[in-house]
Amino acid sequence: MVAHSGIITVIERAARKAGPRLRRDFNEVQHLQVSRKGPADFVSMADRRAEDTLIEELQKARPDWGFLVEERGEIKGDPDLPRWIIDPLDGTSNFLHGIPHFCMSIAVEDPRGTQGKPEITHGYIYQPLTDESFWAEKGRGAWLQDQRLRVSARRELPDALIATGIPFMGHGNFAEWTRIFGAVAPEVAGIRRLGAAALDLAWVAAGRFDGFWESDLKPWDVAAGMLLVKEAGGFVTDYRGQDMARERNQFLAANDVLHSKLHKLVAGALRNN
């Protein structure tokens, strides 16, 4: 068994307490298409219940820490101490339609990070249906349970499978995404849109995807996943190739060689229009 910090132990206990309820709710949502209340309301309840469980368990362990969570927003804690960044159900639309691809994402943000800005020090992404726990600690690598993770070793774009998120219903810049897609798609082996950005990043860290791009994401979508990719030996930048992904809300992830090649395609697509 690989040793991890007490923080990861706390996160794992909380996630595994919320996980069984999400699994039960997922099995129920497929039978709600004829209900009067409707599946969307049920999913919202499932989301809130998972969030409540995570907050309750994490507060027991670190009562002075604050939270940034999808449903409740910001919950103030001691500003000199870390805070939790939580998405209790990433992949809500998949969940709603009975598609078994979703996760919960939990990260720790330390306000006293390097370079004078907060930084993510711990990340944990849990897929309750497959019972996969992707986790990372700053400086200690990325892991799937007890297995060390490394980003893909592929070096050529024609061999690469790339993940993305497609803008929808007022979310994201469809014109920008279309230009990037037009530049990347002809050069790679395939592009996938699976509908859960946190899992996309975890899969980049695990080498299942060779790269990823998306914009207009929330902090709880990417905080844990970004750390996983970096600790697995990959790079996460904005579309300009700079270390301002969260500030610019642009996310481009891959290993060192593919990242450079993808960055040139993405930057060229945006520069030429």
XYZ file of C-alpha atoms in Angstrom, residues 28-272:
245
model
C -33.160 5.471 -9.462
C -32.841 8.312 -11.984
C -33.336 5.950 -14.907
C -36.869 5.240 -13.658
C -37.892 8.875 -13.239
C -38.707 9.765 -16.833
C -42.429 9.295 -16.093
C -42.430 10.889 -12.659
C -44.299 14.151 -12.079
C -41.378 15.793 -10.385
C -39.041 14.994 -13.247
C -35.487 13.676 -13.434
C -33.779 17.077 -13.405
C -35.125 17.885 -9.945
C -34.087 14.467 -8.719
C -30.540 14.958 -9.985
C -30.388 18.305 -8.206
C -31.369 16.554 -4.995
C -28.753 13.848 -5.561
C -26.153 16.554 -6.149
C -27.093 18.406 -2.950
C -27.176 15.249 -0.851
C -23.696 14.278 -1.998
C -22.463 17.806 -1.334
C -24.014 17.827 2.150
C -22.303 14.533 3.011
C -18.919 15.739 1.779
C -19.166 19.045 3.652
C -20.283 17.347 6.869
C -17.456 14.821 6.789
C -14.751 17.309 5.833
C -15.885 19.824 8.445
C -15.541 17.172 11.142
C -11.902 16.697 10.211
C -10.959 20.344 9.500
C -13.575 22.580 11.179
C -11.726 25.846 10.456
C -11.319 25.328 6.715
C -13.570 27.051 4.210
C -15.249 25.660 1.090
C -15.850 26.555 -2.524
C -18.609 24.250 -3.723
C -20.848 24.024 -6.763
C -24.259 24.244 -5.087
C -23.624 26.487 -2.074
C -20.866 28.676 -3.469
C -18.320 29.927 -0.936
C -18.435 28.958 2.725
C -16.056 31.126 4.687
C -13.362 29.637 6.898
C -10.150 30.909 8.425
C -8.566 32.908 5.546
C -5.078 31.824 6.634
C -5.949 28.144 6.325
C -6.605 25.998 3.231
C -10.067 25.533 1.754
C -11.851 22.684 0.039
C -12.930 23.017 -3.617
C -15.674 20.494 -4.332
C -17.814 19.299 -7.212
C -20.059 16.588 -5.749
C -21.299 15.485 -9.181
C -19.300 16.326 -12.286
C -21.098 14.949 -15.317
C -24.609 15.910 -14.227
C -26.088 15.565 -17.727
C -24.659 12.054 -17.998
C -26.158 11.213 -14.607
C -29.513 12.659 -15.691
C -29.623 10.485 -18.813
C -28.470 7.283 -17.148
C -24.996 7.410 -18.708
C -22.504 5.831 -16.271
C -19.757 8.435 -16.590
C -19.555 10.929 -13.736
C -17.485 11.589 -10.642
C -16.956 13.712 -7.572
C -13.954 16.033 -7.416
C -12.320 17.334 -4.229
C -9.254 19.573 -4.008
C -7.384 21.469 -1.311
C -6.292 25.036 -2.061
C -3.584 26.542 0.156
C -3.732 30.364 0.337
C 0.004 30.485 1.078
C 1.146 28.998 -2.192
C 4.265 29.732 -4.161
C 4.631 32.835 -6.336
C 2.350 34.768 -4.016
C -0.905 33.125 -5.129
C -3.016 30.234 -3.828
C -2.156 26.779 -5.122
C -3.751 23.355 -5.185
C -1.883 20.928 -2.933
C -4.162 17.865 -2.928
C -6.617 16.494 -5.466
C -9.008 13.545 -5.432
C -11.388 12.382 -8.151
C -13.699 9.461 -7.388
C -15.808 7.529 -9.902
C -18.316 5.744 -7.647
C -19.568 3.303 -10.291
C -16.115 1.925 -11.120
C -14.751 2.542 -7.599
C -11.704 4.310 -9.065
C -9.896 6.809 -6.838
C -7.533 9.148 -8.677
C -5.494 11.219 -6.225
C -2.450 13.459 -6.115
C -0.392 15.427 -3.639
C 1.902 18.256 -4.654
C 5.406 16.875 -5.013
C 4.364 13.272 -4.312
C 2.979 12.138 -7.647
C -0.407 11.051 -8.967
C -2.023 7.720 -8.267
C -4.953 5.466 -9.129
C -5.495 3.632 -5.864
C -1.966 2.242 -5.297
C -0.810 2.481 -8.910
C 1.493 5.346 -9.884
C 0.134 7.351 -12.813
C 2.085 8.757 -15.737
C 0.742 10.742 -18.651
C 0.788 9.114 -22.066
C 4.173 8.565 -23.675
C 2.869 9.112 -27.190
C 4.749 11.743 -29.152
C 2.952 11.999 -32.488
C -0.390 13.706 -33.089
C -1.665 11.030 -35.519
C -1.451 8.546 -32.612
C -3.122 10.821 -30.068
C -6.657 10.592 -28.655
C -7.779 14.016 -27.432
C -10.641 14.893 -25.071
C -12.644 18.099 -25.106
C -15.890 19.682 -23.973
C -18.361 21.113 -26.489
C -20.146 24.418 -25.750
C -23.896 24.127 -25.198
C -26.917 26.302 -24.384
C -25.079 29.519 -23.697
C -22.073 27.867 -22.059
C -18.756 28.447 -23.777
C -17.651 30.102 -26.995
C -18.857 27.915 -29.832
C -17.099 29.924 -32.551
C -13.768 29.630 -30.727
C -14.261 25.926 -30.066
C -15.123 25.313 -33.726
C -11.898 26.969 -34.883
C -9.839 24.873 -32.478
C -11.662 21.685 -33.476
C -11.051 22.483 -37.130
C -7.327 22.782 -36.480
C -6.916 19.774 -34.170
C -9.285 17.148 -35.591
C -7.489 16.582 -38.930
C -4.189 16.021 -37.115
C -5.105 13.470 -34.431
C -6.367 9.891 -34.132
C -9.659 10.953 -32.572
C -11.509 13.426 -30.384
C -13.834 12.429 -27.553
C -16.447 14.403 -25.629
C -17.495 12.345 -22.598
C -19.124 15.091 -20.542
C -17.123 15.220 -17.283
C -14.093 17.524 -17.346
C -12.721 16.283 -14.019
C -12.646 12.706 -15.306
C -11.166 13.880 -18.614
C -8.211 15.352 -16.721
C -7.894 12.268 -14.507
C -7.784 10.159 -17.659
C -5.066 12.381 -19.136
C -3.072 11.778 -15.948
C -3.678 8.033 -16.343
C -2.602 8.032 -20.004
C -6.052 7.028 -21.264
C -6.351 10.331 -23.095
C -3.282 11.890 -24.685
C -4.518 15.470 -24.366
C -7.417 17.723 -23.438
C -8.705 21.189 -24.180
C -11.704 23.124 -22.891
C -12.613 26.605 -21.726
C -15.336 28.207 -19.602
C -14.973 25.731 -16.739
C -15.554 26.304 -13.037
C -12.825 25.994 -10.380
C -14.401 22.827 -8.976
C -14.312 21.221 -12.450
C -10.548 21.485 -12.815
C -8.798 22.023 -9.467
C -8.151 18.366 -8.647
C -7.659 17.292 -12.260
C -5.017 19.908 -13.000
C -2.919 18.703 -10.070
C -3.302 15.093 -11.189
C -2.001 15.894 -14.673
C 0.957 17.898 -13.371
C 1.916 15.279 -10.796
C 1.679 12.601 -13.502
C 4.322 14.470 -15.499
C 2.073 16.487 -17.786
C 1.515 20.159 -18.490
C -1.614 22.273 -18.037
C -1.615 25.786 -19.504
C -3.919 28.316 -21.084
C -4.284 28.422 -24.876
C -1.237 30.719 -25.112
C 0.932 28.122 -23.429
C 1.252 30.192 -20.254
C 0.702 29.196 -16.636
C -2.554 31.128 -16.420
C -5.112 28.423 -17.133
C -7.396 29.215 -14.207
C -7.020 32.987 -14.622
C -7.927 32.881 -18.327
C -10.333 29.942 -17.930
C -8.609 28.058 -20.743
C -7.243 24.568 -20.215
C -4.828 22.691 -22.464
C -3.311 19.502 -21.035
C -0.945 16.846 -22.407
C 2.557 15.448 -22.049
C 5.472 17.746 -22.879
C 5.841 16.905 -26.581
C 2.139 16.684 -27.448
C 1.385 19.798 -25.429
C 3.798 21.794 -27.562
C 2.245 20.467 -30.768
C -1.329 20.991 -29.584
C -0.491 24.469 -28.358
C 0.771 25.436 -31.816
C -2.443 24.171 -33.421
C -4.689 25.912 -30.890
C -2.779 29.199 -30.885
C -2.645 29.185 -34.681
C -6.376 28.591 -34.951
C -7.155 31.521 -32.650
C -4.549 33.823 -34.223
C -5.815 33.246 -37.761
